[in-house]
One Martini backbone bead per residue (centre of mass of N, CA, C, O) as a GRO file, in nm:
protein
  185
    1UNK     BB    1   9.004   6.938  18.328
    2UNK     BB    2   8.898   6.815  18.066
    3UNK     BB    3   8.937   6.611  17.808
    4UNK     BB    4   8.769   6.749  17.583
    5UNK     BB    5   8.891   7.030  17.615
    6UNK     BB    6   9.190   6.939  17.523
    7UNK     BB    7   9.113   6.848  17.242
    8UNK     BB    8   8.992   7.109  17.136
    9UNK     BB    9   9.254   7.286  17.179
   10UNK     BB   10   9.428   7.108  17.003
   11UNK     BB   11   9.259   7.128  16.740
   12UNK     BB   12   9.259   7.445  16.719
   13UNK     BB   13   9.559   7.466  16.695
   14UNK     BB   14   9.604   7.302  16.437
   15UNK     BB   15   9.420   7.449  16.242
   16UNK     BB   16   9.560   7.722  16.278
   17UNK     BB   17   9.851   7.650  16.193
   18UNK     BB   18   9.748   7.555  15.896
   19UNK     BB   19   9.636   7.811  15.786
   20UNK     BB   20   9.901   7.989  15.849
   21UNK     BB   21  10.079   7.839  15.650
   22UNK     BB   22   9.927   7.883  15.398
   23UNK     BB   23   9.910   8.195  15.406
   24UNK     BB   24  10.230   8.232  15.411
   25UNK     BB   25  10.296   8.099  15.128
   26UNK     BB   26  10.080   8.232  14.915
   27UNK     BB   27   9.836   7.978  14.914
   28UNK     BB   28   9.566   8.057  14.938
   29UNK     BB   29   9.238   7.961  14.927
   30UNK     BB   30   9.126   8.285  14.933
   31UNK     BB   31   9.243   8.374  14.672
   32UNK     BB   32   9.180   8.631  14.395
   33UNK     BB   33   9.417   8.605  14.227
   34UNK     BB   34   9.532   8.587  13.939
   35UNK     BB   35   9.736   8.362  13.698
   36UNK     BB   36   9.621   8.516  13.434
   37UNK     BB   37   9.652   8.686  13.114
   38UNK     BB   38   9.456   8.815  12.886
   39UNK     BB   39   9.470   8.806  12.539
   40UNK     BB   40   9.344   9.055  12.308
   41UNK     BB   41   9.605   9.129  12.124
   42UNK     BB   42   9.816   9.077  11.816
   43UNK     BB   43  10.094   9.265  11.689
   44UNK     BB   44  10.301   9.273  11.452
   45UNK     BB   45  10.642   9.371  11.428
   46UNK     BB   46  10.793   9.531  11.138
   47UNK     BB   47  11.060   9.507  10.879
   48UNK     BB   48  11.193   9.642  10.618
   49UNK     BB   49  11.418   9.479  10.375
   50UNK     BB   50  11.683   9.601  10.169
   51UNK     BB   51  11.831   9.445   9.877
   52UNK     BB   52  12.085   9.482   9.686
   53UNK     BB   53  12.121   9.397   9.320
   54UNK     BB   54  12.238   9.268   9.039
   55UNK     BB   55  12.117   9.305   8.696
   56UNK     BB   56  12.197   9.130   8.399
   57UNK     BB   57  12.226   9.196   8.042
   58UNK     BB   58  12.207   9.120   7.702
   59UNK     BB   59  12.278   9.362   7.435
   60UNK     BB   60  12.188   9.485   7.122
   61UNK     BB   61  12.429   9.681   6.937
   62UNK     BB   62  12.427   9.955   6.715
   63UNK     BB   63  12.683  10.056   6.484
   64UNK     BB   64  12.863  10.311   6.331
   65UNK     BB   65  13.074  10.337   6.118
   66UNK     BB   66  13.354  10.472   6.026
   67UNK     BB   67  13.438  10.744   5.838
   68UNK     BB   68  13.661  10.796   5.573
   69UNK     BB   69  13.474  10.999   5.379
   70UNK     BB   70  13.312  11.255   5.486
   71UNK     BB   71  13.261  11.430   5.194
   72UNK     BB   72  13.223  11.231   4.940
   73UNK     BB   73  13.443  11.234   4.709
   74UNK     BB   74  13.445  10.952   4.582
   75UNK     BB   75  13.138  10.975   4.482
   76UNK     BB   76  13.182  11.234   4.320
   77UNK     BB   77  13.394  11.139   4.111
   78UNK     BB   78  13.273  10.876   4.012
   79UNK     BB   79  13.002  11.017   3.924
   80UNK     BB   80  13.128  11.212   3.724
   81UNK     BB   81  13.265  11.024   3.518
   82UNK     BB   82  13.016  10.868   3.458
   83UNK     BB   83  12.846  11.120   3.365
   84UNK     BB   84  13.052  11.210   3.144
   85UNK     BB   85  13.042  10.937   2.983
   86UNK     BB   86  12.729  10.956   2.933
   87UNK     BB   87  12.702  11.249   2.819
   88UNK     BB   88  12.901  11.199   2.558
   89UNK     BB   89  12.681  11.029   2.397
   90UNK     BB   90  12.553  11.313   2.351
   91UNK     BB   91  12.559  11.468   2.089
   92UNK     BB   92  12.721  11.747   1.912
   93UNK     BB   93  12.969  11.925   1.979
   94UNK     BB   94  12.869  12.143   2.196
   95UNK     BB   95  12.673  11.950   2.305
   96UNK     BB   96  12.861  11.744   2.400
   97UNK     BB   97  12.989  11.906   2.604
   98UNK     BB   98  12.741  11.977   2.769
   99UNK     BB   99  12.647  11.689   2.818
  100UNK     BB  100  12.921  11.628   2.988
  101UNK     BB  101  12.886  11.826   3.206
  102UNK     BB  102  12.607  11.759   3.293
  103UNK     BB  103  12.678  11.464   3.362
  104UNK     BB  104  12.897  11.520   3.571
  105UNK     BB  105  12.717  11.688   3.771
  106UNK     BB  106  12.503  11.475   3.812
  107UNK     BB  107  12.697  11.253   3.912
  108UNK     BB  108  12.831  11.395   4.140
  109UNK     BB  109  12.573  11.427   4.307
  110UNK     BB  110  12.486  11.145   4.310
  111UNK     BB  111  12.758  11.015   4.433
  112UNK     BB  112  12.740  11.179   4.700
  113UNK     BB  113  12.452  11.062   4.797
  114UNK     BB  114  12.523  10.767   4.794
  115UNK     BB  115  12.757  10.768   4.989
  116UNK     BB  116  12.599  10.888   5.234
  117UNK     BB  117  12.393  10.654   5.248
  118UNK     BB  118  12.610  10.426   5.290
  119UNK     BB  119  12.728  10.533   5.544
  120UNK     BB  120  12.462  10.553   5.725
  121UNK     BB  121  12.413  10.219   5.675
  122UNK     BB  122  12.706  10.137   5.803
  123UNK     BB  123  12.682   9.857   6.019
  124UNK     BB  124  12.727   9.713   6.358
  125UNK     BB  125  12.725   9.459   6.587
  126UNK     BB  126  12.683   9.412   6.945
  127UNK     BB  127  12.739   9.278   7.254
  128UNK     BB  128  12.623   9.385   7.574
  129UNK     BB  129  12.652   9.463   7.917
  130UNK     BB  130  12.373   9.526   8.126
  131UNK     BB  131  12.342   9.711   8.442
  132UNK     BB  132  12.139   9.686   8.750
  133UNK     BB  133  11.997   9.819   9.049
  134UNK     BB  134  11.810   9.606   9.271
  135UNK     BB  135  11.538   9.587   9.509
  136UNK     BB  136  11.484   9.375   9.772
  137UNK     BB  137  11.197   9.264   9.969
  138UNK     BB  138  11.171   9.221  10.321
  139UNK     BB  139  11.048   9.063  10.616
  140UNK     BB  140  11.081   9.144  10.968
  141UNK     BB  141  11.028   9.029  11.299
  142UNK     BB  142  11.060   9.210  11.609
  143UNK     BB  143  10.773   9.150  11.725
  144UNK     BB  144  10.506   9.196  11.977
  145UNK     BB  145  10.196   9.358  12.030
  146UNK     BB  146  10.048   9.332  12.350
  147UNK     BB  147   9.714   9.305  12.470
  148UNK     BB  148   9.605   9.305  12.806
  149UNK     BB  149   9.409   9.134  13.078
  150UNK     BB  150   9.369   9.196  13.438
  151UNK     BB  151   9.081   9.170  13.492
  152UNK     BB  152   9.020   9.527  13.472
  153UNK     BB  153   9.313   9.554  13.361
  154UNK     BB  154   9.512   9.716  13.123
  155UNK     BB  155   9.774   9.625  12.869
  156UNK     BB  156  10.113   9.672  12.735
  157UNK     BB  157  10.340   9.479  12.530
  158UNK     BB  158  10.652   9.368  12.426
  159UNK     BB  159  10.756   9.083  12.248
  160UNK     BB  160  10.962   8.810  12.109
  161UNK     BB  161  10.674   8.649  12.106
  162UNK     BB  162  10.409   8.461  12.059
  163UNK     BB  163  10.144   8.428  12.224
  164UNK     BB  164   9.904   8.306  12.387
  165UNK     BB  165   9.601   8.356  12.536
  166UNK     BB  166   9.801   8.331  12.789
  167UNK     BB  167   9.962   8.489  13.065
  168UNK     BB  168  10.163   8.447  13.310
  169UNK     BB  169  10.173   8.480  13.674
  170UNK     BB  170  10.310   8.578  13.927
  171UNK     BB  171  10.281   8.617  14.279
  172UNK     BB  172  10.283   8.951  14.200
  173UNK     BB  173  10.125   8.991  13.907
  174UNK     BB  174  10.331   8.935  13.692
  175UNK     BB  175  10.471   8.892  13.391
  176UNK     BB  176  10.556   8.610  13.205
  177UNK     BB  177  10.789   8.658  12.916
  178UNK     BB  178  10.899   8.407  12.838
  179UNK     BB  179  11.015   8.188  12.620
  180UNK     BB  180  10.920   7.909  12.492
  181UNK     BB  181  11.029   7.583  12.518
  182UNK     BB  182  11.160   7.391  12.264
  183UNK     BB  183  11.195   7.067  12.186
  184UNK     BB  184  11.429   6.855  12.115
  185UNK     BB  185  11.525   6.617  11.854
   0.00000   0.00000   0.00000
């Protein structure tokens, strides 16, 4: 064997061993497997949260005072007396008696009506606290529905964080969906 041939065989074995080592490591120079999935769309998944709370305000309330003389007897009597005295001023003889009776009747009716009107308008006001339950609404993001594409294959996944434009793939072509670590301050 000549020396050139031995050098050629040695170089061939060395090159073949190097290519085999690279190919068995999964890092083949000739691999066509993509390293990233392209993000096609991202849709936030939201939940509406309703939180009840009490709202109170002071309100002015008008109350009718309690009636002490429900049948307006006092007004009727005082009106009858005043009407009788006034009616007694007119006429003479039997006419005076008729005028007194008519004055007492008219005065009694008028006194009854006046007392009733006064009782209906006899009011007082208070301030009361009125409360009602009101619902506050807020939204919470539960995650993100992500549509992605790896080569010519499409897929969907729900992630707990919003992804960038690409999602990295592991050496088996599976998505790596762990949340990115933010540096601490």
